[in-house]
Amino acid sequence: YSALRIGQGLMSLFLWVQLLFYGLAAAGWLRGGSGPAVLYFPYYFCAMNLAALFGLVRYGKGHQTTLWQKAKR
């Protein structure tokens, strides 16, 4: 029973830390990606992971290739 309570306490702590992190990321987004590092890092961490997810979805749908194309000028 004691180990279960400790596990529940740790999970609760992890949940609050994660919610705080995403809250800081949202505050960084509201500031346009600028501001102190406490907002800058969570915002860009989430933005890069979201961009990677979108890229994987595009690749999975066949809309994205793995080849680079030279920019047209």
Protein backbone atom coordinates (compact mmCIF):
# COMPACT_ATOMS: atom_id res chain seq x y z
CA TYR A 1 0.00 0.00 0.00
CA SER A 2 2.83 2.39 0.83
CA ALA A 3 4.55 1.82 -2.52
CA LEU A 4 1.28 2.51 -4.31
CA ARG A 5 0.90 5.85 -2.50
CA ILE A 6 4.49 6.82 -3.40
CA GLY A 7 3.84 5.90 -7.03
CA GLN A 8 0.67 7.97 -7.09
CA GLY A 9 2.54 10.91 -5.56
CA LEU A 10 5.28 10.68 -8.20
CA MET A 11 2.76 10.48 -11.03
CA SER A 12 0.96 13.50 -9.62
CA LEU A 13 4.25 15.40 -9.41
CA PHE A 14 5.14 14.46 -13.02
CA LEU A 15 1.71 15.58 -14.19
CA TRP A 16 2.10 19.00 -12.54
CA VAL A 17 5.62 19.44 -13.93
CA GLN A 18 4.39 18.55 -17.42
CA LEU A 19 1.43 20.93 -17.14
CA LEU A 20 3.79 23.68 -15.97
CA PHE A 21 6.09 23.00 -18.94
CA TYR A 22 3.21 23.19 -21.44
CA GLY A 23 1.90 26.31 -19.71
CA LEU A 24 5.30 27.95 -20.13
CA ALA A 25 5.31 26.86 -23.79
CA ALA A 26 1.87 28.45 -24.28
CA ALA A 27 3.10 31.66 -22.64
CA GLY A 28 6.10 31.63 -24.98
CA TRP A 29 3.74 31.21 -27.93
CA LEU A 30 1.66 34.17 -26.77
CA ARG A 31 4.86 36.27 -26.64
CA GLY A 32 5.70 35.29 -30.22
CA GLY A 33 8.57 32.98 -29.31
CA SER A 34 10.62 35.67 -27.65
CA GLY A 35 11.25 36.44 -24.04
CA PRO A 36 13.20 34.92 -21.19
CA ALA A 37 14.72 31.44 -21.51
CA VAL A 38 12.11 30.02 -19.14
CA LEU A 39 9.55 30.67 -21.92
CA TYR A 40 11.87 30.36 -24.93
CA PHE A 41 13.03 26.78 -24.34
CA PRO A 42 9.62 25.14 -23.72
CA TYR A 43 8.10 27.01 -26.68
CA TYR A 44 10.76 25.96 -29.17
CA PHE A 45 10.96 22.42 -27.79
CA CYS A 46 7.22 21.99 -28.41
CA ALA A 47 7.32 23.81 -31.75
CA MET A 48 10.12 21.59 -33.09
CA ASN A 49 8.37 18.41 -31.95
CA LEU A 50 5.13 19.57 -33.55
CA ALA A 51 6.96 20.37 -36.80
CA ALA A 52 8.53 16.89 -36.75
CA LEU A 53 5.09 15.33 -36.23
CA PHE A 54 3.63 17.31 -39.15
CA GLY A 55 6.57 16.23 -41.31
CA LEU A 56 6.01 12.57 -40.43
CA VAL A 57 2.31 12.89 -41.25
CA ARG A 58 3.10 14.53 -44.61
CA TYR A 59 5.63 11.81 -45.38
CA GLY A 60 3.16 9.10 -44.37
CA LYS A 61 0.55 10.54 -46.73
CA GLY A 62 3.10 10.64 -49.56
CA HIS A 63 3.13 14.45 -49.79
CA GLN A 64 6.72 14.83 -48.60
CA THR A 65 9.84 13.34 -50.14
CA THR A 66 13.18 12.82 -48.47
CA LEU A 67 14.98 14.56 -51.34
CA TRP A 68 16.21 18.14 -51.18
CA GLN A 69 15.32 20.47 -54.01
CA LYS A 70 17.30 23.56 -54.89
CA ALA A 71 15.36 26.77 -54.24
CA LYS A 72 14.11 28.51 -57.38
CA ARG A 73 15.36 32.06 -57.81
